[in-house]
């Protein structure tokens, strides 16, 4: 699996204020388990990737775990989505 480092994640915003790794991790959890949203591994991978870039080790572990259930095309789509979000 290719891994891209995006260094400007700490400048990103979600809603009206800066976003932190905890918020990004929570979004990843929401989509990975289907909490209040349909399960979507591509979106979960995106949020875990962004949280991992801010230093969340658990997000990096879970990103790797769900990547094992994804196709290479899905992983590429998640990585593109993370770059686009930044």
mmCIF file of N, CA and C in Angstrom:
data_model
loop_
_atom_site.group_PDB
_atom_site.id
_atom_site.type_symbol
_atom_site.label_atom_id
_atom_site.label_comp_id
_atom_site.label_asym_id
_atom_site.label_seq_id
_atom_site.Cartn_x
_atom_site.Cartn_y
_atom_site.Cartn_z
ATOM 1 N N UNK A 1 0.851 -1.175 0.000
ATOM 2 C CA UNK A 1 0.000 0.000 0.000
ATOM 3 C C UNK A 1 0.892 1.232 0.000
ATOM 4 N N UNK A 2 0.593 2.144 -0.878
ATOM 5 C CA UNK A 2 1.329 3.406 -0.921
ATOM 6 C C UNK A 2 0.901 4.273 0.251
ATOM 7 N N UNK A 3 1.840 5.041 0.748
ATOM 8 C CA UNK A 3 1.534 5.942 1.861
ATOM 9 C C UNK A 3 2.008 7.330 1.487
ATOM 10 N N UNK A 4 1.140 8.279 1.646
ATOM 11 C CA UNK A 4 1.472 9.654 1.322
ATOM 12 C C UNK A 4 1.509 10.470 2.595
ATOM 13 N N UNK A 5 2.515 11.279 2.746
ATOM 14 C CA UNK A 5 2.612 12.175 3.890
ATOM 15 C C UNK A 5 2.111 13.549 3.462
ATOM 16 N N UNK A 6 1.161 14.045 4.161
ATOM 17 C CA UNK A 6 0.620 15.369 3.887
ATOM 18 C C UNK A 6 0.925 16.227 5.100
ATOM 19 N N UNK A 7 1.818 17.155 4.949
ATOM 20 C CA UNK A 7 2.354 17.865 6.113
ATOM 21 C C UNK A 7 1.511 19.043 6.585
ATOM 22 N N UNK A 8 0.530 19.452 5.862
ATOM 23 C CA UNK A 8 -0.223 20.641 6.250
ATOM 24 C C UNK A 8 -1.544 20.320 6.930
ATOM 25 N N UNK A 9 -1.714 19.118 7.410
ATOM 26 C CA UNK A 9 -2.966 18.696 8.028
ATOM 27 C C UNK A 9 -3.321 19.532 9.252
ATOM 28 N N UNK A 10 -2.341 19.992 9.998
ATOM 29 C CA UNK A 10 -2.632 20.750 11.211
ATOM 30 C C UNK A 10 -3.226 22.126 10.912
ATOM 31 N N UNK A 11 -3.217 22.539 9.654
ATOM 32 C CA UNK A 11 -3.812 23.815 9.273
ATOM 33 C C UNK A 11 -5.233 23.658 8.736
ATOM 34 N N UNK A 12 -5.693 22.429 8.621
ATOM 35 C CA UNK A 12 -7.005 22.174 8.039
ATOM 36 C C UNK A 12 -8.109 22.584 9.006
ATOM 37 N N UNK A 13 -9.282 22.835 8.456
ATOM 38 C CA UNK A 13 -10.436 23.184 9.278
ATOM 39 C C UNK A 13 -11.608 22.282 8.929
ATOM 40 N N UNK A 14 -12.472 22.082 9.892
ATOM 41 C CA UNK A 14 -13.693 21.326 9.724
ATOM 42 C C UNK A 14 -14.779 22.170 10.356
ATOM 43 N N UNK A 15 -15.722 22.615 9.560
ATOM 44 C CA UNK A 15 -16.728 23.526 10.090
ATOM 45 C C UNK A 15 -16.139 24.909 10.247
ATOM 46 N N UNK A 16 -16.189 25.440 11.448
ATOM 47 C CA UNK A 16 -15.754 26.812 11.661
ATOM 48 C C UNK A 16 -14.410 26.949 12.361
ATOM 49 N N UNK A 17 -13.786 25.861 12.773
ATOM 50 C CA UNK A 17 -12.527 25.991 13.491
ATOM 51 C C UNK A 17 -11.535 24.927 13.091
ATOM 52 N N UNK A 18 -10.313 25.041 13.606
ATOM 53 C CA UNK A 18 -9.295 24.051 13.301
ATOM 54 C C UNK A 18 -9.717 22.668 13.809
ATOM 55 N N UNK A 19 -9.304 21.663 13.110
ATOM 56 C CA UNK A 19 -9.657 20.293 13.478
ATOM 57 C C UNK A 19 -8.452 19.637 14.152
ATOM 58 N N UNK A 20 -8.725 18.774 15.127
ATOM 59 C CA UNK A 20 -7.624 18.082 15.791
ATOM 60 C C UNK A 20 -7.685 16.589 15.479
ATOM 61 N N UNK A 21 -6.637 15.879 15.847
ATOM 62 C CA UNK A 21 -6.532 14.452 15.548
ATOM 63 C C UNK A 21 -7.668 13.657 16.176
ATOM 64 N N UNK A 22 -8.121 14.066 17.343
ATOM 65 C CA UNK A 22 -9.203 13.361 18.025
ATOM 66 C C UNK A 22 -10.505 13.429 17.220
ATOM 67 N N UNK A 23 -10.805 14.589 16.684
ATOM 68 C CA UNK A 23 -12.009 14.750 15.866
ATOM 69 C C UNK A 23 -11.921 13.902 14.605
ATOM 70 N N UNK A 24 -10.767 13.930 13.953
ATOM 71 C CA UNK A 24 -10.567 13.130 12.745
ATOM 72 C C UNK A 24 -10.678 11.646 13.053
ATOM 73 N N UNK A 25 -10.103 11.228 14.181
ATOM 74 C CA UNK A 25 -10.193 9.832 14.604
ATOM 75 C C UNK A 25 -11.652 9.439 14.829
ATOM 76 N N UNK A 26 -12.404 10.293 15.513
ATOM 77 C CA UNK A 26 -13.819 10.010 15.769
ATOM 78 C C UNK A 26 -14.597 9.843 14.466
ATOM 79 N N UNK A 27 -14.291 10.666 13.474
ATOM 80 C CA UNK A 27 -14.950 10.525 12.176
ATOM 81 C C UNK A 27 -14.584 9.192 11.529
ATOM 82 N N UNK A 28 -13.327 8.798 11.637
ATOM 83 C CA UNK A 28 -12.915 7.498 11.119
ATOM 84 C C UNK A 28 -13.670 6.360 11.793
ATOM 85 N N UNK A 29 -13.820 6.452 13.098
ATOM 86 C CA UNK A 29 -14.565 5.423 13.829
ATOM 87 C C UNK A 29 -16.022 5.378 13.388
ATOM 88 N N UNK A 30 -16.617 6.544 13.217
ATOM 89 C CA UNK A 30 -18.013 6.603 12.775
ATOM 90 C C UNK A 30 -18.217 5.801 11.495
ATOM 91 N N UNK A 31 -17.366 6.047 10.503
ATOM 92 C CA UNK A 31 -17.531 5.408 9.205
ATOM 93 C C UNK A 31 -17.040 3.967 9.195
ATOM 94 N N UNK A 32 -16.108 3.614 10.060
ATOM 95 C CA UNK A 32 -15.606 2.239 10.050
ATOM 96 C C UNK A 32 -16.578 1.260 10.696
ATOM 97 N N UNK A 33 -17.376 1.731 11.640
ATOM 98 C CA UNK A 33 -18.326 0.846 12.323
ATOM 99 C C UNK A 33 -19.782 1.173 12.002
ATOM 100 N N UNK A 34 -20.019 2.233 11.254
ATOM 101 C CA UNK A 34 -21.384 2.591 10.892
ATOM 102 C C UNK A 34 -22.165 3.236 12.018
ATOM 103 N N UNK A 35 -21.493 4.068 12.803
ATOM 104 C CA UNK A 35 -22.157 4.780 13.898
ATOM 105 C C UNK A 35 -22.836 6.029 13.338
ATOM 106 N N UNK A 36 -24.151 5.989 13.201
ATOM 107 C CA UNK A 36 -24.983 7.092 12.693
ATOM 108 C C UNK A 36 -24.816 7.347 11.202
ATOM 109 N N UNK A 37 -23.997 6.548 10.529
ATOM 110 C CA UNK A 37 -23.780 6.637 9.082
ATOM 111 C C UNK A 37 -23.589 5.221 8.549
ATOM 112 N N UNK A 38 -23.802 5.028 7.246
ATOM 113 C CA UNK A 38 -23.501 3.700 6.689
ATOM 114 C C UNK A 38 -21.993 3.416 6.762
ATOM 115 N N UNK A 39 -21.627 2.157 6.951
ATOM 116 C CA UNK A 39 -20.206 1.782 6.942
ATOM 117 C C UNK A 39 -19.619 2.148 5.587
ATOM 118 N N UNK A 40 -18.493 2.838 5.612
ATOM 119 C CA UNK A 40 -17.819 3.282 4.385
ATOM 120 C C UNK A 40 -16.318 3.261 4.659
ATOM 121 N N UNK A 41 -15.649 2.195 4.215
ATOM 122 C CA UNK A 41 -14.220 2.040 4.501
ATOM 123 C C UNK A 41 -13.367 3.082 3.801
ATOM 124 N N UNK A 42 -13.786 3.536 2.633
ATOM 125 C CA UNK A 42 -13.013 4.567 1.929
ATOM 126 C C UNK A 42 -12.999 5.851 2.761
ATOM 127 N N UNK A 43 -14.156 6.259 3.235
ATOM 128 C CA UNK A 43 -14.244 7.472 4.043
ATOM 129 C C UNK A 43 -13.557 7.284 5.392
ATOM 130 N N UNK A 44 -13.715 6.105 5.994
ATOM 131 C CA UNK A 44 -13.048 5.831 7.267
ATOM 132 C C UNK A 44 -11.531 5.902 7.094
ATOM 133 N N UNK A 45 -11.024 5.313 6.024
ATOM 134 C CA UNK A 45 -9.576 5.333 5.749
ATOM 135 C C UNK A 45 -9.099 6.777 5.613
ATOM 136 N N UNK A 46 -9.885 7.589 4.915
ATOM 137 C CA UNK A 46 -9.527 9.008 4.748
ATOM 138 C C UNK A 46 -9.366 9.690 6.097
ATOM 139 N N UNK A 47 -10.375 9.541 6.975
ATOM 140 C CA UNK A 47 -10.314 10.215 8.269
ATOM 141 C C UNK A 47 -9.202 9.657 9.141
ATOM 142 N N UNK A 48 -9.017 8.334 9.133
ATOM 143 C CA UNK A 48 -7.910 7.747 9.892
ATOM 144 C C UNK A 48 -6.567 8.229 9.359
ATOM 145 N N UNK A 49 -6.451 8.359 8.055
ATOM 146 C CA UNK A 49 -5.208 8.852 7.445
ATOM 147 C C UNK A 49 -4.911 10.272 7.927
ATOM 148 N N UNK A 50 -5.908 11.117 7.914
ATOM 149 C CA UNK A 50 -5.723 12.499 8.364
ATOM 150 C C UNK A 50 -5.388 12.564 9.851
ATOM 151 N N UNK A 51 -6.035 11.721 10.657
ATOM 152 C CA UNK A 51 -5.727 11.686 12.099
ATOM 153 C C UNK A 51 -4.306 11.168 12.331
ATOM 154 N N UNK A 52 -3.908 10.176 11.568
ATOM 155 C CA UNK A 52 -2.560 9.617 11.704
ATOM 156 C C UNK A 52 -1.504 10.661 11.348
ATOM 157 N N UNK A 53 -1.805 11.502 10.385
ATOM 158 C CA UNK A 53 -0.862 12.554 10.000
ATOM 159 C C UNK A 53 -0.662 13.562 11.128
ATOM 160 N N UNK A 54 -1.622 13.632 12.039
ATOM 161 C CA UNK A 54 -1.490 14.520 13.191
ATOM 162 C C UNK A 54 -0.939 13.777 14.405
ATOM 163 N N UNK A 55 -0.472 12.557 14.192
ATOM 164 C CA UNK A 55 0.197 11.828 15.249
ATOM 165 C C UNK A 55 -0.623 10.815 16.016
ATOM 166 N N UNK A 56 -1.845 10.544 15.599
ATOM 167 C CA UNK A 56 -2.682 9.581 16.301
ATOM 168 C C UNK A 56 -2.283 8.162 15.883
ATOM 169 N N UNK A 57 -1.592 7.448 16.769
ATOM 170 C CA UNK A 57 -1.089 6.105 16.454
ATOM 171 C C UNK A 57 -2.207 5.086 16.285
ATOM 172 N N UNK A 58 -3.262 5.215 17.064
ATOM 173 C CA UNK A 58 -4.390 4.299 16.942
ATOM 174 C C UNK A 58 -5.051 4.452 15.575
ATOM 175 N N UNK A 59 -5.126 5.676 15.078
ATOM 176 C CA UNK A 59 -5.686 5.909 13.743
ATOM 177 C C UNK A 59 -4.830 5.230 12.684
ATOM 178 N N UNK A 60 -3.516 5.308 12.830
ATOM 179 C CA UNK A 60 -2.616 4.646 11.875
ATOM 180 C C UNK A 60 -2.832 3.138 11.900
ATOM 181 N N UNK A 61 -3.003 2.580 13.077
ATOM 182 C CA UNK A 61 -3.229 1.135 13.199
ATOM 183 C C UNK A 61 -4.555 0.723 12.563
ATOM 184 N N UNK A 62 -5.603 1.489 12.840
ATOM 185 C CA UNK A 62 -6.920 1.160 12.289
ATOM 186 C C UNK A 62 -6.974 1.396 10.781
ATOM 187 N N UNK A 63 -6.271 2.401 10.302
ATOM 188 C CA UNK A 63 -6.187 2.640 8.857
ATOM 189 C C UNK A 63 -5.598 1.411 8.179
ATOM 190 N N UNK A 64 -4.540 0.866 8.753
ATOM 191 C CA UNK A 64 -3.902 -0.322 8.202
ATOM 192 C C UNK A 64 -4.843 -1.526 8.278
ATOM 193 N N UNK A 65 -5.559 -1.637 9.372
ATOM 194 C CA UNK A 65 -6.489 -2.760 9.557
ATOM 195 C C UNK A 65 -7.604 -2.747 8.514
ATOM 196 N N UNK A 66 -8.220 -1.593 8.299
ATOM 197 C CA UNK A 66 -9.311 -1.572 7.311
ATOM 198 C C UNK A 66 -8.777 -1.648 5.885
ATOM 199 N N UNK A 67 -7.546 -1.213 5.671
ATOM 200 C CA UNK A 67 -6.954 -1.306 4.332
ATOM 201 C C UNK A 67 -6.851 -2.760 3.882
ATOM 202 N N UNK A 68 -6.735 -3.677 4.822
ATOM 203 C CA UNK A 68 -6.666 -5.098 4.488
ATOM 204 C C UNK A 68 -7.985 -5.605 3.922
ATOM 205 N N UNK A 69 -9.057 -4.874 4.150
ATOM 206 C CA UNK A 69 -10.379 -5.251 3.659
ATOM 207 C C UNK A 69 -10.764 -4.470 2.404
ATOM 208 N N UNK A 70 -9.854 -3.628 1.920
ATOM 209 C CA UNK A 70 -10.136 -2.748 0.789
ATOM 210 C C UNK A 70 -9.322 -3.155 -0.431
ATOM 211 N N UNK A 71 -9.853 -2.826 -1.602
ATOM 212 C CA UNK A 71 -9.095 -3.036 -2.834
ATOM 213 C C UNK A 71 -8.072 -1.909 -2.995
ATOM 214 N N UNK A 72 -7.115 -2.104 -3.868
ATOM 215 C CA UNK A 72 -6.126 -1.048 -4.111
ATOM 216 C C UNK A 72 -6.792 0.193 -4.696
ATOM 217 N N UNK A 73 -7.854 0.022 -5.458
ATOM 218 C CA UNK A 73 -8.586 1.168 -6.013
ATOM 219 C C UNK A 73 -9.291 1.949 -4.906
ATOM 220 N N UNK A 74 -9.838 1.235 -3.935
ATOM 221 C CA UNK A 74 -10.499 1.910 -2.815
ATOM 222 C C UNK A 74 -9.483 2.674 -1.967
ATOM 223 N N UNK A 75 -8.336 2.079 -1.741
ATOM 224 C CA UNK A 75 -7.285 2.755 -0.969
ATOM 225 C C UNK A 75 -6.831 4.016 -1.692
ATOM 226 N N UNK A 76 -6.643 3.905 -3.003
ATOM 227 C CA UNK A 76 -6.241 5.076 -3.789
ATOM 228 C C UNK A 76 -7.303 6.162 -3.715
ATOM 229 N N UNK A 77 -8.573 5.773 -3.757
ATOM 230 C CA UNK A 77 -9.662 6.754 -3.659
ATOM 231 C C UNK A 77 -9.647 7.439 -2.292
ATOM 232 N N UNK A 78 -9.376 6.674 -1.239
ATOM 233 C CA UNK A 78 -9.313 7.250 0.110
ATOM 234 C C UNK A 78 -8.151 8.229 0.225
ATOM 235 N N UNK A 79 -7.025 7.898 -0.358
ATOM 236 C CA UNK A 79 -5.863 8.784 -0.319
ATOM 237 C C UNK A 79 -6.120 10.062 -1.105
ATOM 238 N N UNK A 80 -6.778 9.937 -2.253
ATOM 239 C CA UNK A 80 -7.144 11.134 -3.029
ATOM 240 C C UNK A 80 -8.106 12.017 -2.236
ATOM 241 N N UNK A 81 -9.051 11.377 -1.555
ATOM 242 C CA UNK A 81 -10.019 12.129 -0.750
ATOM 243 C C UNK A 81 -9.325 12.877 0.390
ATOM 244 N N UNK A 82 -8.344 12.240 1.014
ATOM 245 C CA UNK A 82 -7.610 12.914 2.088
ATOM 246 C C UNK A 82 -6.841 14.109 1.542
ATOM 247 N N UNK A 83 -6.193 13.945 0.402
ATOM 248 C CA UNK A 83 -5.460 15.071 -0.196
ATOM 249 C C UNK A 83 -6.407 16.192 -0.591
ATOM 250 N N UNK A 84 -7.559 15.825 -1.139
ATOM 251 C CA UNK A 84 -8.544 16.829 -1.550
ATOM 252 C C UNK A 84 -9.092 17.580 -0.342
ATOM 253 N N UNK A 85 -9.279 16.878 0.778
ATOM 254 C CA UNK A 85 -9.816 17.518 1.970
ATOM 255 C C UNK A 85 -8.867 18.590 2.495
ATOM 256 N N UNK A 86 -7.564 18.311 2.364
ATOM 257 C CA UNK A 86 -6.584 19.298 2.831
ATOM 258 C C UNK A 86 -6.615 20.528 1.968
#
